[in-house]
Short mmCIF file of C-alpha atoms in Angstrom, two decimals:
data_model
loop_
_atom_site.label_atom_id
_atom_site.label_comp_id
_atom_site.label_asym_id
_atom_site.label_seq_id
_atom_site.Cartn_x
_atom_site.Cartn_y
_atom_site.Cartn_z
CA GLY A 265 0.02 -0.03 -0.04
CA THR A 266 0.89 3.64 -0.10
CA ARG A 267 2.05 5.54 3.05
CA LEU A 268 1.25 9.12 3.95
CA VAL A 269 2.70 11.34 6.68
CA THR A 270 0.47 13.69 8.78
CA ASN A 271 0.54 14.72 12.44
CA HIS A 272 -0.04 12.81 15.63
CA HIS A 273 -2.34 15.50 16.86
CA CYS A 274 -4.51 14.96 13.69
CA VAL A 275 -4.59 11.11 13.57
CA SER A 276 -3.14 9.03 16.31
CA THR A 277 -5.67 6.15 17.11
CA ASP A 278 -7.15 3.23 15.15
CA PHE A 279 -10.58 4.88 15.56
CA GLU A 280 -9.37 8.20 14.04
CA CYS A 281 -7.61 6.26 11.25
CA ALA A 282 -10.80 4.38 10.46
CA ASN A 283 -12.70 7.70 10.22
CA THR A 284 -10.05 9.48 8.10
CA TYR A 285 -10.92 10.16 4.48
CA ILE A 286 -8.31 11.25 2.04
CA ALA A 287 -8.58 12.86 -1.43
CA ILE A 288 -5.52 12.43 -3.57
CA TYR A 289 -5.27 14.42 -6.85
CA ASN A 290 -4.07 12.17 -9.66
CA GLY A 291 -3.44 14.88 -12.21
CA ALA A 292 -7.03 14.96 -13.60
CA ASN A 293 -9.36 14.51 -10.69
CA TYR A 294 -9.41 13.40 -6.99
CA GLU A 295 -9.34 9.83 -5.87
CA GLN A 296 -10.94 9.15 -2.47
CA THR A 297 -9.45 6.71 -0.15
CA THR A 298 -9.29 5.98 3.60
CA CYS A 299 -6.62 5.31 6.28
CA LYS A 300 -6.01 1.58 6.41
CA SER A 301 -3.63 1.41 9.39
CA ILE A 302 -1.28 3.47 11.49
CA VAL A 303 2.30 2.45 10.79
CA LYS A 304 3.88 4.66 13.48
CA THR A 305 2.64 7.61 15.50
CA GLU A 306 4.72 9.66 17.96
CA GLU A 307 4.45 12.79 20.00
CA ASP A 308 7.29 13.33 22.45
CA VAL A 309 5.77 16.21 24.40
CA GLU A 310 2.02 16.79 24.58
CA ASP A 311 2.31 20.53 25.12
CA PRO A 312 2.80 22.17 21.76
CA ASN A 313 4.34 25.26 23.56
CA ASP A 314 7.12 23.23 25.16
CA PRO A 315 10.32 24.52 23.42
CA SER A 316 11.86 21.02 23.56
CA ARG A 317 9.11 19.37 21.51
CA LYS A 318 10.27 17.98 18.25
CA LEU A 319 7.96 15.00 17.40
CA ASP A 320 4.40 15.24 16.12
CA PHE A 321 4.01 12.80 13.29
CA THR A 322 1.89 9.79 12.12
CA VAL A 323 2.66 7.59 9.15
CA MET A 324 -0.43 5.80 7.91
CA GLU A 325 -1.05 3.26 5.11
CA ILE A 326 -4.01 4.09 2.95
CA GLU A 327 -6.44 1.66 1.41
CA ASN A 328 -5.85 2.37 -2.23
CA VAL A 329 -2.40 1.94 -3.89
CA TYR A 330 -1.32 5.25 -5.41
CA ALA A 331 1.12 5.07 -8.22
CA GLY A 332 1.04 8.70 -9.34
CA GLU A 333 3.45 11.53 -8.65
CA HIS A 334 4.38 12.18 -5.05
CA PHE A 335 6.90 14.10 -2.94
CA LYS A 336 10.17 12.23 -2.15
CA LEU A 337 11.78 12.36 1.21
CA SER A 338 15.03 14.32 1.61
CA GLY A 339 18.14 12.32 2.39
CA THR A 340 19.64 15.29 4.25
CA LEU A 341 18.45 17.66 6.94
CA ALA A 342 17.95 21.37 6.69
CA ASP A 343 20.56 23.86 7.84
CA VAL A 344 20.06 27.33 9.40
CA GLY A 345 19.44 29.72 6.63
CA ASP A 346 18.02 27.33 4.16
CA LEU A 347 15.11 28.19 2.02
CA ILE A 348 12.09 26.00 2.74
CA HIS A 349 8.82 25.86 0.74
CA ALA A 350 5.85 25.26 3.02
CA TRP A 351 3.02 23.90 0.92
CA VAL A 352 0.01 24.32 3.25
CA ILE A 353 -3.60 23.39 2.83
CA ASP A 354 -5.71 26.41 3.74
CA HIS A 355 -9.22 25.26 4.62
CA THR A 356 -10.90 28.44 3.26
CA GLY A 357 -14.39 26.94 3.73
CA LEU A 358 -13.99 26.98 7.54
CA ASP A 359 -13.91 30.79 7.52
CA LYS A 360 -17.34 31.03 5.73
CA ASP A 361 -20.91 31.11 6.91
CA PRO A 362 -22.18 28.46 6.47
CA ILE A 363 -19.06 26.32 6.70
CA ASN A 364 -18.04 24.44 3.56
CA LEU A 365 -15.63 21.53 4.55
CA THR A 366 -14.54 20.92 0.97
CA ASP A 367 -13.47 24.47 0.05
CA SER A 368 -9.60 24.66 0.19
CA ARG A 369 -6.52 25.76 -1.60
CA ILE A 370 -2.85 24.99 -1.52
CA THR A 371 -0.74 27.92 -0.45
CA GLU A 372 3.03 28.11 -0.72
CA PHE A 373 5.21 30.11 1.64
CA GLU A 374 8.95 30.69 1.22
CA CYS A 375 10.36 30.27 4.72
CA ARG A 376 13.87 30.40 6.17
CA VAL A 377 15.24 27.92 8.71
CA ILE A 378 16.19 29.86 11.94
CA GLU A 379 16.87 26.98 14.17
CA GLN A 380 17.86 23.32 13.58
CA ASP A 381 19.34 21.05 16.15
CA ASP A 382 18.60 17.58 17.62
CA THR A 383 16.81 19.04 20.76
CA ALA A 384 13.93 20.85 19.12
CA SER A 385 11.75 20.97 15.97
CA LEU A 386 12.75 22.67 12.84
CA MET A 387 11.96 26.30 13.28
CA MET A 388 11.20 28.44 10.14
CA MET A 389 10.68 32.22 9.92
CA LYS A 390 8.40 34.06 7.49
CA CYS A 391 6.27 30.99 7.63
CA PRO A 392 2.69 32.05 8.70
CA ILE A 393 1.13 28.73 9.64
CA ILE A 394 -2.50 28.81 10.78
CA SER A 395 -4.86 26.35 12.31
CA GLY A 396 -5.62 23.53 9.73
CA ASN A 397 -2.20 23.68 8.15
CA SER A 398 -0.94 20.72 10.22
CA GLY A 399 0.31 17.79 8.24
CA SER A 400 1.43 19.94 5.29
CA PRO A 401 4.90 19.26 3.81
CA ALA A 402 7.95 21.48 4.25
CA LEU A 403 10.11 21.05 1.16
CA ASN A 404 13.67 21.93 0.45
CA THR A 405 14.75 23.61 -2.73
CA ASN A 406 15.00 20.31 -4.59
CA GLY A 407 11.28 19.71 -3.93
CA ASN A 408 11.98 16.91 -1.35
CA VAL A 409 10.16 16.60 1.94
CA ILE A 410 12.36 17.98 4.73
CA GLY A 411 9.61 17.87 7.46
CA VAL A 412 5.93 17.70 8.33
CA ILE A 413 4.43 21.02 9.62
CA TRP A 414 2.65 20.88 13.02
CA ASP A 415 2.54 24.33 14.55
CA GLY A 416 2.89 27.99 13.91
CA THR A 417 2.40 31.28 15.62
CA SER A 418 -0.30 32.81 13.37
CA GLY A 419 -3.19 32.31 15.70
CA ASN A 420 -4.66 35.70 15.03
CA ILE A 421 -5.30 35.18 11.26
CA ASP A 422 -7.21 32.69 9.19
CA SER A 423 -7.35 31.61 5.55
CA SER A 424 -9.39 34.69 4.59
CA TYR A 425 -6.39 36.93 5.43
CA ASN A 426 -4.86 38.69 2.46
CA LEU A 427 -2.24 36.32 1.09
CA ASP A 428 0.22 39.03 0.09
CA LEU A 429 0.11 40.56 3.60
CA ARG A 430 0.27 37.08 5.23
CA ARG A 431 3.50 36.36 3.31
CA GLU A 432 5.07 39.46 4.77
CA LEU A 433 4.30 38.52 8.40
CA ASP A 434 7.29 37.64 10.69
CA GLU A 435 5.71 34.47 11.94
CA TYR A 436 7.16 31.10 12.77
CA GLY A 437 6.38 27.70 11.36
CA VAL A 438 7.37 24.42 13.21
CA ALA A 439 8.03 21.05 11.62
CA THR A 440 9.15 17.57 12.63
CA GLU A 441 12.13 16.75 10.57
CA VAL A 442 12.26 13.90 8.01
CA ASN A 443 14.85 11.84 9.81
CA TYR A 444 12.24 11.08 12.61
CA PHE A 445 9.78 9.42 10.23
CA ARG A 446 11.75 8.36 7.18
CA GLU A 447 12.10 4.63 8.19
CA TYR A 448 8.38 4.28 8.60
CA VAL A 449 7.55 5.71 5.22
CA THR A 450 10.02 3.53 3.45
CA LYS A 451 8.64 0.02 3.27
CA ASN A 452 10.71 -2.76 4.67
#
């Protein structure tokens, strides 16, 4: 089967897995599938504001085998100063009345790594992550996954905020680095 990475705080139990529906774009339309099983889920510190937190990921196997294009995992870690592309899913329908759960867009932010060490998560600046962006990929300049986004500091804005203004905000994005989940994505 195909394996996907998201966050522990999004899907961490068999019940949540069984009730997770996924739409994968195949280049022409969306294919719907479901979470089949959790391969590995980990969260080292429950409090997302704890500065030592670095792990918040779930690797799941999905029901349908997906053979289309996908992101590859980076074989290296990010360094301070590296440019990172955060491709986040903005759930624009949550900010409307009435709520539309299927209305969304993919938004790209060019972030810079400001902190990278083995004692904390990957910290990125100019990375205005908002509620609902969790599980989005952080990509290096080669287009490979360097981490999975799980937090940010943009609590006072939502997806209806002007994108040009949002890109100028000095906000943080936080990701679990690829080295913590790579072995669970790669099938044995």
